[in-house]
């Protein structure tokens, strides 16, 4: 009798598997020519049905597929290195991986390190992280990442503060998190706060490639912060903003203009804010 039950279950699930294969075939036909392999990802609910009791293994394989694809893009010479529809493909695969196993940490961390920065999928990344925060309710990094995204990308300090407060209550969270939440609640300096955020991210990140990217961003933000403080000093001393950043060197408020590690040039916009021609992005990613 014990052997009969799995056989009956398998027979019952075979039609569902056939339906999923038909769905996959139809979806592939609907894709533009030449993009099938790059753009298609079977939805998580369908994979969950067809993977039977092997949800964890299926999640691992889906995440591995996303990693292999993303790694392969570094061999490209065209710009942008990753197309918009390919970022969407990555997002769907990471969504499927976390649908199969919502407790699997790595897809969430990988998503945060890639999708909002170069893929500009901030809201999509937050949806993933919200799922991670719900299931991994002991992991303070899940709400921390959502809070960072609300602050840095969406410029929503109120939402960012709410998520950081949640992160500060979870095991392993540092005092810095509660301090950040308070700072956001009173709308502190954005660049300095972003630096504190990134330094916290850097201490937690394990992937060396993502850590390398965080360090570049951190260096760029510190350059902007130095310039912003010098501009504020110029305003206080001369009662007006500098005509350009070169005036900061001429007035000996700075020895030299910091170098943008992304290859751009720092400048003052019409409102007197410090900007960079790189938009804090590598040239090959534009």
mmCIF file with all atom_site columns, C-alpha atoms in Angstrom, residues 26-165:
data_model
loop_
_atom_site.group_PDB
_atom_site.id
_atom_site.type_symbol
_atom_site.label_atom_id
_atom_site.label_alt_id
_atom_site.label_comp_id
_atom_site.label_asym_id
_atom_site.label_entity_id
_atom_site.label_seq_id
_atom_site.pdbx_PDB_ins_code
_atom_site.Cartn_x
_atom_site.Cartn_y
_atom_site.Cartn_z
_atom_site.occupancy
_atom_site.B_iso_or_equiv
_atom_site.pdbx_formal_charge
_atom_site.auth_seq_id
_atom_site.auth_comp_id
_atom_site.auth_asym_id
_atom_site.auth_atom_id
_atom_site.pdbx_PDB_model_num
ATOM 1   C CA . UNK A 1 26  ? 3.237  29.093 -25.360 1.00 0.00 ? 26  UNK A CA 1
ATOM 2   C CA . UNK A 1 27  ? 5.194  31.666 -23.378 1.00 0.00 ? 27  UNK A CA 1
ATOM 3   C CA . UNK A 1 28  ? 8.342  30.955 -25.361 1.00 0.00 ? 28  UNK A CA 1
ATOM 4   C CA . UNK A 1 29  ? 6.484  31.444 -28.671 1.00 0.00 ? 29  UNK A CA 1
ATOM 5   C CA . UNK A 1 30  ? 5.276  34.833 -27.458 1.00 0.00 ? 30  UNK A CA 1
ATOM 6   C CA . UNK A 1 31  ? 8.831  36.068 -26.919 1.00 0.00 ? 31  UNK A CA 1
ATOM 7   C CA . UNK A 1 32  ? 10.747 38.123 -29.531 1.00 0.00 ? 32  UNK A CA 1
ATOM 8   C CA . UNK A 1 33  ? 13.030 36.072 -31.742 1.00 0.00 ? 33  UNK A CA 1
ATOM 9   C CA . UNK A 1 34  ? 16.474 35.387 -30.300 1.00 0.00 ? 34  UNK A CA 1
ATOM 10  C CA . UNK A 1 35  ? 15.530 36.207 -26.716 1.00 0.00 ? 35  UNK A CA 1
ATOM 11  C CA . UNK A 1 36  ? 13.918 32.957 -25.603 1.00 0.00 ? 36  UNK A CA 1
ATOM 12  C CA . UNK A 1 37  ? 16.737 31.608 -23.490 1.00 0.00 ? 37  UNK A CA 1
ATOM 13  C CA . UNK A 1 38  ? 17.667 34.997 -22.082 1.00 0.00 ? 38  UNK A CA 1
ATOM 14  C CA . UNK A 1 39  ? 14.200 36.272 -21.213 1.00 0.00 ? 39  UNK A CA 1
ATOM 15  C CA . UNK A 1 40  ? 12.082 33.293 -20.199 1.00 0.00 ? 40  UNK A CA 1
ATOM 16  C CA . UNK A 1 41  ? 11.646 32.079 -16.629 1.00 0.00 ? 41  UNK A CA 1
ATOM 17  C CA . UNK A 1 42  ? 8.965  29.608 -15.537 1.00 0.00 ? 42  UNK A CA 1
ATOM 18  C CA . UNK A 1 43  ? 6.820  31.194 -12.791 1.00 0.00 ? 43  UNK A CA 1
ATOM 19  C CA . UNK A 1 44  ? 7.457  29.988 -9.239  1.00 0.00 ? 44  UNK A CA 1
ATOM 20  C CA . UNK A 1 45  ? 3.926  28.590 -8.608  1.00 0.00 ? 45  UNK A CA 1
ATOM 21  C CA . UNK A 1 46  ? 4.221  26.301 -11.645 1.00 0.00 ? 46  UNK A CA 1
ATOM 22  C CA . UNK A 1 47  ? 7.708  25.185 -10.624 1.00 0.00 ? 47  UNK A CA 1
ATOM 23  C CA . UNK A 1 48  ? 6.422  24.507 -7.111  1.00 0.00 ? 48  UNK A CA 1
ATOM 24  C CA . UNK A 1 49  ? 3.816  22.105 -8.500  1.00 0.00 ? 49  UNK A CA 1
ATOM 25  C CA . UNK A 1 50  ? 6.182  20.282 -10.838 1.00 0.00 ? 50  UNK A CA 1
ATOM 26  C CA . UNK A 1 51  ? 9.103  20.059 -8.392  1.00 0.00 ? 51  UNK A CA 1
ATOM 27  C CA . UNK A 1 52  ? 7.023  17.824 -6.077  1.00 0.00 ? 52  UNK A CA 1
ATOM 28  C CA . UNK A 1 53  ? 8.827  17.585 -2.735  1.00 0.00 ? 53  UNK A CA 1
ATOM 29  C CA . UNK A 1 54  ? 12.107 18.922 -4.138  1.00 0.00 ? 54  UNK A CA 1
ATOM 30  C CA . UNK A 1 55  ? 11.358 22.630 -3.643  1.00 0.00 ? 55  UNK A CA 1
ATOM 31  C CA . UNK A 1 56  ? 14.764 23.336 -2.125  1.00 0.00 ? 56  UNK A CA 1
ATOM 32  C CA . UNK A 1 57  ? 16.669 21.727 -4.988  1.00 0.00 ? 57  UNK A CA 1
ATOM 33  C CA . UNK A 1 58  ? 14.538 23.487 -7.592  1.00 0.00 ? 58  UNK A CA 1
ATOM 34  C CA . UNK A 1 59  ? 15.159 26.805 -5.814  1.00 0.00 ? 59  UNK A CA 1
ATOM 35  C CA . UNK A 1 60  ? 18.920 26.175 -5.849  1.00 0.00 ? 60  UNK A CA 1
ATOM 36  C CA . UNK A 1 61  ? 18.846 25.407 -9.568  1.00 0.00 ? 61  UNK A CA 1
ATOM 37  C CA . UNK A 1 62  ? 16.790 28.495 -10.406 1.00 0.00 ? 62  UNK A CA 1
ATOM 38  C CA . UNK A 1 63  ? 19.153 30.713 -8.406  1.00 0.00 ? 63  UNK A CA 1
ATOM 39  C CA . UNK A 1 64  ? 22.164 29.068 -10.066 1.00 0.00 ? 64  UNK A CA 1
ATOM 40  C CA . UNK A 1 65  ? 20.636 29.775 -13.465 1.00 0.00 ? 65  UNK A CA 1
ATOM 41  C CA . UNK A 1 66  ? 20.331 33.459 -12.531 1.00 0.00 ? 66  UNK A CA 1
ATOM 42  C CA . UNK A 1 67  ? 23.946 33.578 -11.315 1.00 0.00 ? 67  UNK A CA 1
ATOM 43  C CA . UNK A 1 68  ? 25.320 31.878 -14.419 1.00 0.00 ? 68  UNK A CA 1
ATOM 44  C CA . UNK A 1 69  ? 23.443 34.250 -16.698 1.00 0.00 ? 69  UNK A CA 1
ATOM 45  C CA . UNK A 1 70  ? 24.520 37.355 -14.776 1.00 0.00 ? 70  UNK A CA 1
ATOM 46  C CA . UNK A 1 71  ? 28.150 36.202 -14.718 1.00 0.00 ? 71  UNK A CA 1
ATOM 47  C CA . UNK A 1 72  ? 28.095 35.589 -18.473 1.00 0.00 ? 72  UNK A CA 1
ATOM 48  C CA . UNK A 1 73  ? 27.216 39.244 -19.135 1.00 0.00 ? 73  UNK A CA 1
ATOM 49  C CA . UNK A 1 74  ? 30.680 40.327 -17.966 1.00 0.00 ? 74  UNK A CA 1
ATOM 50  C CA . UNK A 1 75  ? 32.100 38.801 -21.163 1.00 0.00 ? 75  UNK A CA 1
ATOM 51  C CA . UNK A 1 76  ? 30.140 41.276 -23.283 1.00 0.00 ? 76  UNK A CA 1
ATOM 52  C CA . UNK A 1 77  ? 31.592 44.398 -24.855 1.00 0.00 ? 77  UNK A CA 1
ATOM 53  C CA . UNK A 1 78  ? 28.370 46.104 -25.939 1.00 0.00 ? 78  UNK A CA 1
ATOM 54  C CA . UNK A 1 79  ? 26.648 48.839 -23.938 1.00 0.00 ? 79  UNK A CA 1
ATOM 55  C CA . UNK A 1 80  ? 24.622 48.582 -21.868 1.00 0.00 ? 80  UNK A CA 1
ATOM 56  C CA . UNK A 1 81  ? 26.084 45.322 -20.658 1.00 0.00 ? 81  UNK A CA 1
ATOM 57  C CA . UNK A 1 82  ? 22.697 44.049 -19.446 1.00 0.00 ? 82  UNK A CA 1
ATOM 58  C CA . UNK A 1 83  ? 19.541 45.028 -21.335 1.00 0.00 ? 83  UNK A CA 1
ATOM 59  C CA . UNK A 1 84  ? 16.360 46.137 -19.566 1.00 0.00 ? 84  UNK A CA 1
ATOM 60  C CA . UNK A 1 85  ? 14.484 42.965 -20.490 1.00 0.00 ? 85  UNK A CA 1
ATOM 61  C CA . UNK A 1 86  ? 17.374 40.883 -19.152 1.00 0.00 ? 86  UNK A CA 1
ATOM 62  C CA . UNK A 1 87  ? 17.130 42.627 -15.781 1.00 0.00 ? 87  UNK A CA 1
ATOM 63  C CA . UNK A 1 88  ? 13.467 41.638 -15.830 1.00 0.00 ? 88  UNK A CA 1
ATOM 64  C CA . UNK A 1 89  ? 14.518 38.053 -16.539 1.00 0.00 ? 89  UNK A CA 1
ATOM 65  C CA . UNK A 1 90  ? 16.852 38.100 -13.537 1.00 0.00 ? 90  UNK A CA 1
ATOM 66  C CA . UNK A 1 91  ? 14.090 39.483 -11.350 1.00 0.00 ? 91  UNK A CA 1
ATOM 67  C CA . UNK A 1 92  ? 11.659 36.744 -12.455 1.00 0.00 ? 92  UNK A CA 1
ATOM 68  C CA . UNK A 1 93  ? 14.199 34.008 -11.789 1.00 0.00 ? 93  UNK A CA 1
ATOM 69  C CA . UNK A 1 94  ? 15.000 35.342 -8.329  1.00 0.00 ? 94  UNK A CA 1
ATOM 70  C CA . UNK A 1 95  ? 11.271 35.622 -7.660  1.00 0.00 ? 95  UNK A CA 1
ATOM 71  C CA . UNK A 1 96  ? 10.792 32.011 -8.736  1.00 0.00 ? 96  UNK A CA 1
ATOM 72  C CA . UNK A 1 97  ? 13.709 30.854 -6.567  1.00 0.00 ? 97  UNK A CA 1
ATOM 73  C CA . UNK A 1 98  ? 12.220 32.553 -3.504  1.00 0.00 ? 98  UNK A CA 1
ATOM 74  C CA . UNK A 1 99  ? 8.698  31.321 -4.309  1.00 0.00 ? 99  UNK A CA 1
ATOM 75  C CA . UNK A 1 100 ? 10.076 27.791 -4.212  1.00 0.00 ? 100 UNK A CA 1
ATOM 76  C CA . UNK A 1 101 ? 12.016 28.389 -0.999  1.00 0.00 ? 101 UNK A CA 1
ATOM 77  C CA . UNK A 1 102 ? 11.151 31.709 0.692   1.00 0.00 ? 102 UNK A CA 1
ATOM 78  C CA . UNK A 1 103 ? 13.698 31.006 3.447   1.00 0.00 ? 103 UNK A CA 1
ATOM 79  C CA . UNK A 1 104 ? 16.619 30.816 0.988   1.00 0.00 ? 104 UNK A CA 1
ATOM 80  C CA . UNK A 1 105 ? 18.811 33.797 1.879   1.00 0.00 ? 105 UNK A CA 1
ATOM 81  C CA . UNK A 1 106 ? 21.141 34.158 -1.108  1.00 0.00 ? 106 UNK A CA 1
ATOM 82  C CA . UNK A 1 107 ? 18.628 35.231 -3.800  1.00 0.00 ? 107 UNK A CA 1
ATOM 83  C CA . UNK A 1 108 ? 17.518 38.144 -1.616  1.00 0.00 ? 108 UNK A CA 1
ATOM 84  C CA . UNK A 1 109 ? 21.086 39.294 -0.987  1.00 0.00 ? 109 UNK A CA 1
ATOM 85  C CA . UNK A 1 110 ? 22.013 38.946 -4.653  1.00 0.00 ? 110 UNK A CA 1
ATOM 86  C CA . UNK A 1 111 ? 18.900 40.878 -5.693  1.00 0.00 ? 111 UNK A CA 1
ATOM 87  C CA . UNK A 1 112 ? 19.751 43.774 -3.383  1.00 0.00 ? 112 UNK A CA 1
ATOM 88  C CA . UNK A 1 113 ? 23.315 43.936 -4.685  1.00 0.00 ? 113 UNK A CA 1
ATOM 89  C CA . UNK A 1 114 ? 22.312 44.115 -8.354  1.00 0.00 ? 114 UNK A CA 1
ATOM 90  C CA . UNK A 1 115 ? 18.698 44.872 -9.299  1.00 0.00 ? 115 UNK A CA 1
ATOM 91  C CA . UNK A 1 116 ? 18.141 48.337 -7.784  1.00 0.00 ? 116 UNK A CA 1
ATOM 92  C CA . UNK A 1 117 ? 21.575 49.688 -8.694  1.00 0.00 ? 117 UNK A CA 1
ATOM 93  C CA . UNK A 1 118 ? 22.155 48.891 -12.345 1.00 0.00 ? 118 UNK A CA 1
ATOM 94  C CA . UNK A 1 119 ? 18.766 47.368 -13.218 1.00 0.00 ? 119 UNK A CA 1
ATOM 95  C CA . UNK A 1 120 ? 16.786 50.227 -11.631 1.00 0.00 ? 120 UNK A CA 1
ATOM 96  C CA . UNK A 1 121 ? 14.252 47.676 -10.343 1.00 0.00 ? 121 UNK A CA 1
ATOM 97  C CA . UNK A 1 122 ? 13.817 49.259 -6.929  1.00 0.00 ? 122 UNK A CA 1
ATOM 98  C CA . UNK A 1 123 ? 10.143 48.497 -6.318  1.00 0.00 ? 123 UNK A CA 1
ATOM 99  C CA . UNK A 1 124 ? 10.574 44.962 -7.629  1.00 0.00 ? 124 UNK A CA 1
ATOM 100 C CA . UNK A 1 125 ? 13.532 44.410 -5.315  1.00 0.00 ? 125 UNK A CA 1
ATOM 101 C CA . UNK A 1 126 ? 11.497 45.677 -2.378  1.00 0.00 ? 126 UNK A CA 1
ATOM 102 C CA . UNK A 1 127 ? 8.743  43.177 -3.208  1.00 0.00 ? 127 UNK A CA 1
ATOM 103 C CA . UNK A 1 128 ? 11.299 40.373 -3.019  1.00 0.00 ? 128 UNK A CA 1
ATOM 104 C CA . UNK A 1 129 ? 12.725 41.683 0.239   1.00 0.00 ? 129 UNK A CA 1
ATOM 105 C CA . UNK A 1 130 ? 9.261  42.096 1.761   1.00 0.00 ? 130 UNK A CA 1
ATOM 106 C CA . UNK A 1 131 ? 8.752  38.394 1.129   1.00 0.00 ? 131 UNK A CA 1
ATOM 107 C CA . UNK A 1 132 ? 12.129 37.633 2.672   1.00 0.00 ? 132 UNK A CA 1
ATOM 108 C CA . UNK A 1 133 ? 11.342 39.790 5.694   1.00 0.00 ? 133 UNK A CA 1
ATOM 109 C CA . UNK A 1 134 ? 8.060  37.941 6.232   1.00 0.00 ? 134 UNK A CA 1
ATOM 110 C CA . UNK A 1 135 ? 9.520  34.441 6.123   1.00 0.00 ? 135 UNK A CA 1
ATOM 111 C CA . UNK A 1 136 ? 12.989 35.207 7.530   1.00 0.00 ? 136 UNK A CA 1
ATOM 112 C CA . UNK A 1 137 ? 11.519 37.127 10.464  1.00 0.00 ? 137 UNK A CA 1
ATOM 113 C CA . UNK A 1 138 ? 14.737 36.757 12.482  1.00 0.00 ? 138 UNK A CA 1
ATOM 114 C CA . UNK A 1 139 ? 16.926 38.325 9.764   1.00 0.00 ? 139 UNK A CA 1
ATOM 115 C CA . UNK A 1 140 ? 17.444 42.053 10.407  1.00 0.00 ? 140 UNK A CA 1
ATOM 116 C CA . UNK A 1 141 ? 19.041 42.573 6.995   1.00 0.00 ? 141 UNK A CA 1
ATOM 117 C CA . UNK A 1 142 ? 15.749 42.057 5.142   1.00 0.00 ? 142 UNK A CA 1
ATOM 118 C CA . UNK A 1 143 ? 13.984 45.167 6.539   1.00 0.00 ? 143 UNK A CA 1
ATOM 119 C CA . UNK A 1 144 ? 17.330 46.987 6.563   1.00 0.00 ? 144 UNK A CA 1
ATOM 120 C CA . UNK A 1 145 ? 17.683 46.534 2.794   1.00 0.00 ? 145 UNK A CA 1
ATOM 121 C CA . UNK A 1 146 ? 14.102 47.707 2.211   1.00 0.00 ? 146 UNK A CA 1
ATOM 122 C CA . UNK A 1 147 ? 14.764 50.736 4.394   1.00 0.00 ? 147 UNK A CA 1
ATOM 123 C CA . UNK A 1 148 ? 17.938 51.542 2.489   1.00 0.00 ? 148 UNK A CA 1
ATOM 124 C CA . UNK A 1 149 ? 16.118 51.333 -0.846  1.00 0.00 ? 149 UNK A CA 1
ATOM 125 C CA . UNK A 1 150 ? 13.384 53.668 0.373   1.00 0.00 ? 150 UNK A CA 1
ATOM 126 C CA . UNK A 1 151 ? 16.003 56.154 1.537   1.00 0.00 ? 151 UNK A CA 1
ATOM 127 C CA . UNK A 1 152 ? 18.579 55.972 -1.241  1.00 0.00 ? 152 UNK A CA 1
ATOM 128 C CA . UNK A 1 153 ? 16.541 55.278 -4.360  1.00 0.00 ? 153 UNK A CA 1
ATOM 129 C CA . UNK A 1 154 ? 12.991 56.390 -3.527  1.00 0.00 ? 154 UNK A CA 1
ATOM 130 C CA . UNK A 1 155 ? 13.979 59.272 -1.215  1.00 0.00 ? 155 UNK A CA 1
ATOM 131 C CA . UNK A 1 156 ? 11.237 58.343 1.234   1.00 0.00 ? 156 UNK A CA 1
ATOM 132 C CA . UNK A 1 157 ? 12.726 58.964 4.669   1.00 0.00 ? 157 UNK A CA 1
ATOM 133 C CA . UNK A 1 158 ? 9.525  58.147 6.547   1.00 0.00 ? 158 UNK A CA 1
ATOM 134 C CA . UNK A 1 159 ? 9.243  54.656 5.046   1.00 0.00 ? 159 UNK A CA 1
ATOM 135 C CA . UNK A 1 160 ? 12.976 54.109 5.415   1.00 0.00 ? 160 UNK A CA 1
ATOM 136 C CA . UNK A 1 161 ? 12.810 54.986 9.112   1.00 0.00 ? 161 UNK A CA 1
ATOM 137 C CA . UNK A 1 162 ? 9.906  52.560 9.643   1.00 0.00 ? 162 UNK A CA 1
ATOM 138 C CA . UNK A 1 163 ? 11.803 49.644 8.128   1.00 0.00 ? 163 UNK A CA 1
ATOM 139 C CA . UNK A 1 164 ? 14.996 50.476 9.996   1.00 0.00 ? 164 UNK A CA 1
ATOM 140 C CA . UNK A 1 165 ? 13.088 50.546 13.265  1.00 0.00 ? 165 UNK A CA 1
#
